[in-house]
């Protein structure tokens, strides 16, 4: 991540020599990043981005630009032939380990970052995904922001302000639990701003995500796709289970009645904003274990394609001895 | 956590009824918290705080107010008789699971919070502690802030500003990797501000932490105590190991020469700022596995004493059915 006019932050006790070495290393990385990433700033569609490697052996659920999807065409019960959680335990552990190892390198590299957006209907599994996929990650390199009803201060700013404020620092995995997409979802369905206003937002969102990408932040977005019946089962389970009942909000029922409006809003957001540089993945999510598998492996593959590296050591270390 | 003039944030779709129920529950909790925590605002030493239960079966390393310690009196090689990592693997897993379970409840309660401060000499193990103790925690409820050299903007404010800005929200475990104590440590040792100025800071820090405590933030602080020899071994290991060499900064050697000055600064900070409401723990840290055990069980015990609870369910849920 090239910071405006300065090198990566030095530690408290960096000497001038060390700072100069690091500035040089940062400049080298910036140069490499530049030749790697940007063919033309004027032509965002030609951005060269770190696409996860194509894996012939599993479905990707990636929404390709120019090939609009309909949620109804994707079966939320899909599970690639796996019958149950036990079938994927080993694979999930493998992908979580891959994420953990790659995150250690990303954090050390202190150059690029990963932004993961999670969106879903109520009970769709955003919280469960974070717990199920990221529980093994070092929290020092992972930040989660849950966006709720905007505060008066946030509402007094442009709609992207509060999200931009939480954009990842170099080295981090940042997870948006809900995101700037709320401003073309609930805002649209509940008529919170006029259509001519929210319709402008797709272009603003695409440009925001492109700007993040050319500043070395990889952006991937997941829609957790559950069926209307599955939501009913999950809400009923919250009502029936004393340990889950505190999660139940009768307000959720009102949202449920707007299901079709939400699906239309999701479809337009996904189809308009799935780009080469910031793709949407539409993940079958009725089966929680399958959802976690798909998301964990997609993130691991994406990070593998980023290929983060330990930074170079300071020059001249071979001459150094540690005093008593 | 009683927020100024308002109840806990409602979700996007909370009805007025649900909001009223939650406001009532929050008020009840605030009332309970009030009778639980504050005997007298004017007398901070009489704050009733959630002390971890006394465990006769293991050493606590807690620094009691009025009983000043010297780092030289605590053996950094201490390990309670355990011989190696394998002896404590099971216990460490147990305490990590306790932390994970209690964190789930703390996050759900959305009322109180935990602030953990980590301080140490270079190579003392702050990063390793975070990874070793918190890797199993849901990152949604855990935030880590690593404080580096202050920015120009931060330096233009009072010394507490940037730390207060990162104080935990309700429901969170927040970890300060370095903290406001840097402003009476490196600042003192390197003469970055005059003595009459940093000497005032102990009182400011104690009052800051008391204020956090009466606002339902439990504060615990760990000094990871390594020996000068052990630091030498760790620095040499970074130099010798190509995978660790990037961590080595020749600036660390200059700090090492100030070891005794740092110890004096740590001792005064710990002795002056270990209070009933925000205790310091001086943890033997030459053995990384023992350090992790001590810190994990201290945190688990502290959270157990906090005893976080799932919030009450909305009233009237028994009459609700979920529509198709």
XYZ file of C-alpha atoms in Angstrom:
648
model
C 0.000 0.000 0.000
C 1.728 3.196 -1.049
C 1.066 5.756 1.626
C 0.814 9.343 0.520
C 4.343 10.672 0.479
C 5.790 8.480 3.196
C 7.270 5.072 3.745
C 5.899 2.363 6.023
C 5.715 3.501 9.676
C 8.994 3.012 11.485
C 9.081 1.460 14.916
C 9.856 3.531 17.979
C 13.517 2.797 17.895
C 14.359 2.694 14.228
C 17.656 4.324 13.449
C 17.987 6.544 10.421
C 19.828 3.709 8.721
C 17.032 1.240 9.314
C 14.434 3.789 8.275
C 16.307 4.430 5.048
C 16.549 0.684 4.348
C 12.856 0.291 4.918
C 12.002 3.278 2.769
C 14.051 1.710 0.003
C 12.346 -1.667 0.443
C 8.942 0.048 0.417
C 9.881 1.925 -2.745
C 10.963 -1.350 -4.374
C 7.688 -2.997 -3.387
C 5.732 -0.009 -4.664
C 7.563 -0.238 -7.959
C 6.884 -3.968 -8.222
C 3.262 -3.404 -7.223
C 2.896 -0.743 -9.859
C 4.086 -2.926 -12.697
C 1.968 -5.762 -11.323
C -1.295 -3.979 -10.800
C -2.009 -1.024 -12.956
C -1.928 -1.094 -16.705
C -3.958 2.059 -17.008
C -5.588 4.184 -14.363
C -7.985 5.510 -16.963
C -9.258 2.051 -17.865
C -10.439 0.289 -14.713
C -11.623 -2.718 -16.697
C -7.980 -3.420 -17.562
C -6.794 -3.547 -13.936
C -4.680 -6.650 -13.433
C -5.942 -8.135 -10.199
C -5.022 -11.152 -8.164
C -7.699 -13.589 -9.283
C -7.811 -16.818 -7.317
C -6.488 -19.716 -9.381
C -9.190 -21.567 -11.318
C -9.815 -24.882 -9.557
C -11.387 -27.443 -11.860
C -12.420 -29.524 -8.865
C -14.886 -27.210 -7.191
C -17.593 -24.695 -8.113
C -16.637 -21.062 -7.691
C -19.975 -19.218 -7.423
C -18.266 -16.128 -8.737
C -20.553 -13.678 -10.515
C -18.876 -12.728 -13.777
C -19.251 -9.153 -15.012
C -21.679 -9.052 -17.930
C -23.332 -12.339 -16.959
C -26.147 -11.260 -14.656
C -27.472 -13.829 -12.195
C -30.833 -14.375 -10.560
C -30.859 -15.661 -7.001
C -33.667 -18.040 -7.952
C -31.300 -19.819 -10.345
C -28.874 -20.771 -7.586
C -30.005 -23.561 -5.268
C -29.347 -22.497 -1.657
C -29.291 -26.203 -0.706
C -26.384 -26.960 -3.050
C -23.516 -28.759 -1.344
C -21.367 -30.217 -4.135
C -22.511 -33.721 -3.280
C -21.270 -33.588 0.310
C -23.796 -35.095 2.688
C -22.942 -33.446 5.972
C -20.542 -31.534 8.133
C -18.297 -34.517 8.773
C -17.566 -34.762 5.031
C -15.899 -31.361 4.988
C -14.311 -31.021 8.452
C -10.862 -31.897 7.216
C -11.021 -29.593 4.195
C -12.336 -26.714 6.277
C -9.457 -27.140 8.720
C -7.037 -27.165 5.802
C -8.387 -23.924 4.340
C -8.464 -22.244 7.744
C -4.810 -23.161 8.223
C -4.002 -21.783 4.791
C -5.719 -18.512 5.730
C -3.833 -18.385 9.043
C -0.457 -18.919 7.389
C -1.099 -16.482 4.559
C -2.362 -13.879 7.015
C 0.902 -14.100 8.966
C 2.768 -13.286 5.774
C 0.336 -10.542 4.743
C 0.741 -8.898 8.148
C 4.525 -9.115 7.997
C 4.622 -7.777 4.446
C 2.762 -4.665 5.653
C 2.084 -3.581 2.100
C -1.236 -4.896 0.835
C -4.542 -5.731 2.527
C -7.730 -7.771 2.052
C -11.271 -6.442 2.427
C -14.029 -9.033 2.774
C -17.663 -7.917 2.516
C -20.431 -10.112 3.954
C -24.075 -9.494 3.117
C -27.154 -11.628 3.698
C -30.784 -11.598 4.740
C -31.465 -11.809 8.494
C -30.325 -15.191 9.899
C -28.311 -15.659 6.677
C -25.186 -16.499 8.679
C -22.880 -13.478 8.610
C -21.911 -13.836 12.279
C -21.637 -17.615 11.981
C -19.353 -17.291 8.974
C -16.980 -14.978 10.824
C -16.827 -17.352 13.765
C -16.587 -20.482 11.640
C -13.975 -19.267 9.171
C -11.865 -16.769 11.114
C -11.715 -18.136 14.619
C -8.216 -19.491 14.005
C -6.796 -16.250 12.648
C -4.488 -14.071 14.729
C -6.771 -11.203 15.805
C -3.837 -8.799 15.559
C -4.105 -8.994 11.773
C -7.892 -9.186 11.455
C -10.480 -6.494 12.089
C -14.234 -6.943 11.939
C -16.594 -4.003 11.618
C -20.309 -4.545 12.064
C -22.255 -1.702 10.561
C -25.540 -0.977 12.336
C -28.028 1.867 12.052
C -25.931 4.946 11.177
C -25.356 7.472 13.952
C -26.445 11.099 13.566
C -22.807 11.950 12.842
C -22.562 9.278 10.154
C -25.848 10.341 8.565
C -24.532 13.891 8.362
C -21.794 12.678 5.978
C -21.866 11.195 2.484
C -22.965 7.532 2.445
C -19.448 6.114 1.856
C -17.779 8.078 4.666
C -18.240 5.621 7.488
C -17.109 2.652 5.387
C -14.059 4.425 3.997
C -13.156 5.329 7.561
C -12.920 1.568 8.311
C -10.980 0.588 5.191
C -8.093 -1.762 6.001
C -4.584 -0.696 6.901
C -1.617 -2.338 5.187
C -1.218 -5.928 6.367
C -4.770 -6.454 7.582
C -7.720 -8.677 6.777
C -10.728 -6.445 7.339
C -14.225 -7.917 7.390
C -17.302 -5.773 6.838
C -20.294 -7.431 8.515
C -22.829 -5.499 6.432
C -21.256 -2.764 4.356
C -21.716 0.105 1.934
C -24.130 -2.208 0.094
C -26.743 -1.536 2.795
C -27.071 1.853 1.132
C -28.501 0.242 -1.999
C -30.368 -2.537 -0.105
C -32.335 -1.542 2.997
C -32.184 2.083 1.862
C -33.838 1.106 -1.420
C -36.371 -1.364 -0.013
C -37.493 0.958 2.768
C -37.403 4.079 0.569
C -34.992 5.842 2.909
C -33.636 8.019 0.117
C -35.139 8.809 -3.321
C -34.443 6.385 -6.176
C -32.515 8.981 -8.190
C -30.138 9.220 -5.238
C -29.520 5.525 -4.481
C -29.256 4.729 -8.171
C -26.170 6.969 -8.370
C -24.553 4.886 -5.676
C -23.692 1.871 -7.829
C -21.181 3.972 -9.774
C -19.825 5.485 -6.551
C -19.398 2.013 -5.058
C -17.656 0.650 -8.145
C -15.256 3.575 -8.210
C -14.626 3.312 -4.443
C -13.741 -0.362 -4.777
C -11.564 0.319 -7.828
C -9.712 2.995 -5.886
C -9.136 0.553 -3.017
C -7.855 -2.046 -5.486
C -5.315 0.223 -7.153
C -4.141 1.100 -3.646
C -3.321 -2.583 -3.075
C -6.451 -3.607 -1.216
C -7.957 -6.780 -2.631
C -11.764 -6.673 -2.350
C -14.020 -9.766 -2.336
C -17.719 -9.860 -1.528
C -19.952 -12.715 -0.433
C -23.729 -12.914 -0.552
C -24.887 -15.731 1.732
C -27.836 -17.128 -0.134
C -30.514 -18.803 2.019
C -34.054 -19.709 1.028
C -37.128 -18.118 2.462
C -38.064 -21.465 4.060
C -34.650 -21.740 5.664
C -35.042 -18.289 7.186
C -38.359 -19.420 8.667
C -36.709 -22.467 10.223
C -33.918 -20.343 11.673
C -36.274 -17.757 13.140
C -38.405 -20.527 14.663
C -35.300 -22.116 16.118
C -34.400 -18.821 17.792
C -37.879 -18.635 19.286
C -37.812 -22.238 20.499
C -34.334 -22.228 22.039
C -33.971 -20.299 25.323
C -30.225 -19.770 24.637
C -30.959 -18.180 21.268
C -34.116 -16.273 22.119
C -32.258 -13.044 22.941
C -31.226 -12.888 19.282
C -34.811 -12.720 18.114
C -36.118 -9.312 17.169
C -39.767 -9.020 16.188
C -38.565 -6.378 13.722
C -37.057 -9.231 11.675
C -40.569 -10.390 10.787
C -41.356 -7.112 9.056
C -38.210 -7.449 6.937
C -39.180 -11.014 6.051
C -42.386 -9.771 4.423
C -40.211 -7.692 2.070
C -38.252 -10.785 0.900
C -38.919 -10.322 -2.815
C -38.010 -6.638 -2.697
C -34.739 -7.535 -1.003
C -33.958 -10.202 -3.594
C -34.503 -7.662 -6.379
C -32.229 -5.179 -4.600
C -29.531 -7.828 -4.014
C -29.665 -8.969 -7.612
C -29.225 -5.480 -8.995
C -26.402 -4.661 -6.563
C -24.588 -7.922 -7.303
C -25.031 -7.715 -11.063
C -24.046 -4.060 -11.245
C -21.122 -4.246 -8.828
C -19.488 -7.604 -9.515
C -16.325 -6.471 -11.252
C -13.042 -8.120 -12.175
C -11.323 -6.198 -9.420
C -14.010 -6.664 -6.737
C -16.075 -9.768 -7.483
C -19.265 -10.913 -5.809
C -19.630 -14.564 -4.826
C -23.147 -15.900 -4.421
C -22.743 -18.680 -1.874
C -25.361 -21.405 -1.267
C -25.868 -20.986 2.472
C -28.728 -23.189 3.663
C -26.114 -25.657 4.900
C -23.847 -23.761 7.266
C -20.943 -26.177 6.945
C -20.993 -25.938 3.174
C -21.179 -22.151 3.284
C -18.117 -22.061 5.562
C -16.226 -24.408 3.277
C -16.925 -22.318 0.164
C -16.011 -19.050 1.834
C -12.879 -20.381 3.542
C -11.478 -21.879 0.349
C -12.353 -18.807 -1.730
C -10.517 -16.573 0.733
C -7.552 -18.936 0.970
C -7.333 -19.104 -2.840
C -7.566 -15.324 -3.129
C -4.811 -14.831 -0.581
C -2.686 -17.465 -2.256
C -2.996 -15.536 -5.516
C -1.958 -12.355 -3.676
C 1.131 -14.297 -2.607
C 2.223 -12.071 0.321
C 5.932 -12.080 1.143
C 8.029 -11.512 4.226
C 9.740 -8.155 3.810
C 13.461 -8.079 3.077
C 15.806 -7.914 6.059
C 17.708 -4.760 6.845
C 20.969 -4.575 4.900
C 24.244 -5.268 6.659
C 22.848 -7.586 9.360
C 25.645 -10.119 8.775
C 28.057 -7.642 10.381
C 25.964 -7.217 13.530
C 26.561 -8.814 16.915
C 24.228 -8.417 19.869
C 25.974 -6.766 22.842
C 25.636 -8.277 26.332
C -21.772 0.230 29.587
C -24.133 3.090 30.116
C -23.982 5.249 27.042
C -24.535 8.933 27.474
C -28.292 9.420 27.492
C -29.202 6.465 25.323
C -29.800 2.755 25.489
C -27.859 0.092 23.589
C -28.024 0.593 19.819
C -31.110 -0.991 18.260
C -30.814 -3.114 15.142
C -31.963 -1.833 11.793
C -35.370 -3.310 12.120
C -36.191 -2.998 15.773
C -39.762 -2.045 16.419
C -40.586 0.602 19.000
C -41.768 -2.203 21.264
C -38.495 -4.076 21.014
C -36.529 -0.875 21.499
C -38.528 -0.100 24.637
C -37.921 -3.619 25.989
C -34.231 -3.261 25.359
C -34.064 0.163 26.909
C -35.727 -1.299 30.008
C -33.290 -4.202 30.109
C -30.381 -1.800 29.698
C -31.727 0.369 32.489
C -32.042 -2.710 34.728
C -28.493 -3.707 33.953
C -27.262 -0.176 34.558
C -29.031 -0.181 37.930
C -27.494 -3.532 38.831
C -24.112 -2.371 37.598
C -24.363 0.762 39.661
C -25.022 -1.094 42.885
C -22.334 -3.593 41.934
C -19.517 -1.274 40.999
C -19.501 2.111 42.584
C -19.495 2.692 46.280
C -18.136 6.185 45.975
C -17.030 8.122 42.952
C -14.904 10.297 45.187
C -12.987 7.350 46.600
C -11.489 5.337 43.754
C -9.733 2.972 46.126
C -13.151 1.744 47.240
C -14.366 0.782 43.782
C -15.801 -2.718 43.902
C -14.298 -4.463 40.918
C -14.526 -7.927 39.434
C -11.420 -9.503 40.888
C -10.552 -12.922 39.557
C -11.238 -15.655 42.098
C -8.235 -16.469 44.284
C -6.873 -19.808 43.133
C -4.807 -21.504 45.807
C -3.339 -23.811 43.210
C -1.386 -21.368 41.123
C 0.687 -18.192 41.501
C -1.005 -14.989 40.449
C 1.838 -12.530 39.836
C -0.539 -9.693 40.616
C 1.113 -6.531 41.903
C -0.800 -5.411 44.980
C -1.233 -1.676 45.558
C 1.054 -0.544 48.371
C 3.406 -3.488 47.940
C 5.957 -2.248 45.434
C 7.849 -4.845 43.423
C 11.285 -4.903 41.850
C 11.647 -6.762 38.574
C 14.897 -8.262 39.853
C 12.927 -10.068 42.579
C 10.831 -12.014 40.091
C 12.590 -14.849 38.284
C 11.794 -14.605 34.548
C 12.572 -18.337 34.261
C 9.870 -19.302 36.774
C 7.492 -21.965 35.460
C 5.659 -23.365 38.505
C 7.559 -26.596 38.236
C 6.376 -27.382 34.713
C 9.215 -28.684 32.583
C 8.093 -27.868 29.087
C 5.368 -26.922 26.650
C 3.851 -30.397 26.607
C 3.130 -30.144 30.344
C 0.756 -27.225 29.819
C -0.794 -27.864 26.383
C -3.996 -29.247 27.820
C -4.405 -26.478 30.393
C -3.712 -23.786 27.833
C -6.385 -25.255 25.540
C -8.803 -25.305 28.474
C -8.227 -21.645 29.319
C -8.447 -20.613 25.677
C -11.791 -22.386 25.433
C -12.958 -20.619 28.594
C -11.982 -17.282 27.059
C -13.785 -18.170 23.818
C -17.001 -19.134 25.605
C -16.970 -16.150 27.954
C -16.255 -13.817 25.044
C -19.348 -15.101 23.237
C -21.424 -14.157 26.278
C -19.661 -10.796 26.749
C -20.350 -9.924 23.119
C -24.001 -10.952 23.390
C -24.458 -9.049 26.659
C -23.314 -5.874 24.871
C -22.934 -4.041 28.166
C -19.432 -4.358 29.578
C -15.992 -4.732 27.984
C -12.452 -5.904 28.748
C -9.283 -3.912 28.073
C -6.019 -5.852 28.119
C -2.730 -3.943 28.120
C 0.481 -5.684 27.021
C 3.882 -4.148 27.665
C 7.362 -5.611 27.411
C 10.898 -4.953 26.315
C 11.689 -5.678 22.638
C 11.355 -9.413 21.874
C 9.422 -9.769 25.152
C 6.593 -11.611 23.417
C 3.682 -9.206 22.987
C 2.890 -10.392 19.460
C 3.443 -14.018 20.420
C 1.090 -13.689 23.376
C -1.686 -12.323 21.201
C -1.267 -15.144 18.722
C -0.866 -17.835 21.374
C -3.722 -16.807 23.647
C -6.298 -15.223 21.341
C -6.047 -17.184 18.149
C -9.188 -19.136 19.047
C -11.316 -16.103 19.848
C -13.985 -14.895 17.454
C -12.378 -11.826 15.836
C -15.777 -10.145 15.712
C -15.529 -9.594 19.471
C -11.821 -8.891 19.739
C -9.862 -5.855 18.581
C -6.111 -5.425 18.734
C -4.461 -2.032 18.489
C -0.704 -1.814 18.053
C 0.530 1.618 18.992
C 3.605 2.723 17.065
C 5.398 6.040 16.811
C 2.660 8.687 17.170
C 1.597 10.488 13.998
C 1.844 14.271 13.704
C -1.906 14.417 14.341
C -1.599 12.276 17.473
C 1.336 14.301 18.791
C -0.718 17.456 18.378
C -3.167 16.110 21.010
C -2.841 15.324 24.718
C -0.970 12.047 25.354
C -4.092 10.039 26.266
C -6.088 11.051 23.196
C -5.056 8.296 20.831
C -5.544 5.582 23.442
C -8.942 6.834 24.560
C -9.952 6.892 20.918
C -9.336 3.102 20.836
C -11.064 2.282 24.124
C -13.346 -0.764 23.813
C -16.987 -0.679 22.800
C -19.543 -2.598 24.830
C -19.137 -6.328 24.314
C -15.535 -6.270 23.138
C -12.191 -7.605 24.254
C -9.719 -4.906 23.249
C -5.990 -5.554 23.376
C -3.481 -2.725 23.490
C -0.158 -3.946 22.064
C 1.856 -1.174 23.731
C -0.320 1.470 25.313
C -0.545 4.762 27.189
C 2.283 3.403 29.362
C 4.732 4.144 26.532
C 4.275 7.761 27.562
C 5.968 7.086 30.917
C 8.407 4.495 29.506
C 10.186 5.326 26.247
C 9.225 8.970 26.699
C 11.002 8.975 30.063
C 14.027 6.914 29.066
C 14.655 8.901 25.895
C 13.853 12.283 27.504
C 11.155 13.017 24.946
C 9.280 15.297 27.345
C 10.518 16.995 30.554
C 10.313 15.044 33.810
C 7.811 17.463 35.367
C 5.509 16.642 32.464
C 5.745 12.817 32.373
C 5.602 12.650 36.161
C 2.096 14.156 36.021
C 1.012 11.313 33.782
C 0.792 8.609 36.453
C -2.148 10.414 38.035
C -3.750 11.006 34.634
C -3.366 7.312 33.785
C -4.825 6.157 37.090
C -7.814 8.435 36.687
C -8.289 7.397 33.033
C -8.359 3.732 34.036
C -10.692 4.440 36.980
C -13.044 6.246 34.625
C -13.015 3.278 32.236
C -13.718 0.944 35.150
C -16.737 2.830 36.458
C -18.012 2.809 32.885
C -17.989 -0.991 32.966
C -14.677 -1.613 31.258
C -12.529 -4.083 33.162
C -8.843 -3.193 32.792
C -5.956 -5.650 33.269
C -2.320 -5.084 32.437
C 0.507 -7.515 31.799
C 4.225 -6.860 31.890
C 6.011 -9.697 30.111
C 9.161 -10.082 32.134
C 12.186 -11.460 30.259
C 15.815 -11.376 31.317
C 18.510 -9.434 29.561
C 20.169 -12.720 28.565
C 16.957 -14.024 27.113
C 16.596 -10.890 24.996
C 20.089 -11.498 23.672
C 19.167 -15.070 22.734
C 16.023 -13.902 20.961
C 17.776 -11.159 19.027
C 20.472 -13.628 17.976
C 17.825 -16.088 16.890
C 16.252 -13.412 14.668
C 19.640 -12.737 13.109
C 20.384 -16.412 12.555
C 17.029 -17.446 11.111
C 16.320 -16.237 7.537
C 12.533 -16.448 8.200
C 12.843 -14.163 11.218
C 15.509 -11.789 9.966
C 13.009 -9.243 8.633
C 11.899 -8.682 12.241
C 15.337 -7.535 13.271
C 15.846 -3.802 13.562
C 19.325 -2.540 14.401
C 17.538 0.167 16.402
C 16.631 -2.536 18.956
C 20.290 -2.747 19.954
C 20.312 0.887 21.072
C 17.283 0.245 23.292
C 18.982 -2.803 24.748
C 21.818 -0.616 26.060
C 19.189 1.311 28.057
C 17.938 -1.864 29.780
C 18.421 -0.626 33.342
C 16.734 2.687 32.603
C 13.779 0.808 31.147
C 13.566 -1.464 34.189
C 13.477 1.588 36.476
C 10.750 3.151 34.344
C 8.713 -0.095 34.273
C 9.015 -0.507 38.044
C 7.789 2.977 38.785
C 4.915 2.710 36.297
C 3.847 -0.678 37.634
C 4.155 0.276 41.295
C 2.385 3.597 40.851
C -0.378 2.355 38.568
C -1.240 -1.122 39.862
C -4.611 -0.432 41.446
C -7.465 -2.570 42.690
C -9.513 -1.555 39.688
C -6.731 -1.912 37.084
C -4.047 -4.304 38.322
C -0.668 -4.994 36.799
C 0.512 -8.589 36.469
C 4.252 -9.158 36.241
C 4.513 -12.377 34.224
C 7.674 -14.519 34.043
C 8.152 -14.664 30.283
C 11.438 -16.340 29.449
C 9.455 -19.501 28.712
C 6.901 -18.609 26.099
C 4.585 -21.528 26.892
C 4.490 -20.606 30.579
C 3.845 -16.946 29.788
C 0.892 -17.942 27.594
C -0.489 -20.213 30.306
C -0.327 -17.497 32.977
C -1.898 -14.858 30.772
C -4.631 -17.126 29.402
C -5.734 -18.308 32.830
C -5.599 -14.797 34.306
C -7.828 -13.497 31.532
C -10.194 -16.463 31.785
C -10.449 -15.992 35.559
C -11.057 -12.263 35.179
C -13.816 -12.843 32.633
C -15.351 -15.563 34.799
C -15.523 -13.061 37.665
C -17.201 -10.561 35.307
C -19.768 -13.290 34.647
C -21.258 -11.927 31.416
C -24.857 -12.891 30.672
C -26.967 -13.364 27.584
C -29.375 -10.431 27.442
C -33.053 -11.031 28.213
C -35.313 -11.925 25.290
C -37.856 -9.433 24.014
C -41.103 -9.656 25.968
C -44.114 -11.324 24.393
C -42.193 -13.716 22.129
C -44.404 -16.648 23.185
C -47.264 -15.104 21.203
C -45.247 -14.790 18.015
C -45.406 -17.063 14.983
C -43.167 -16.691 11.965
C -45.177 -16.033 8.772
C -44.438 -18.033 5.607
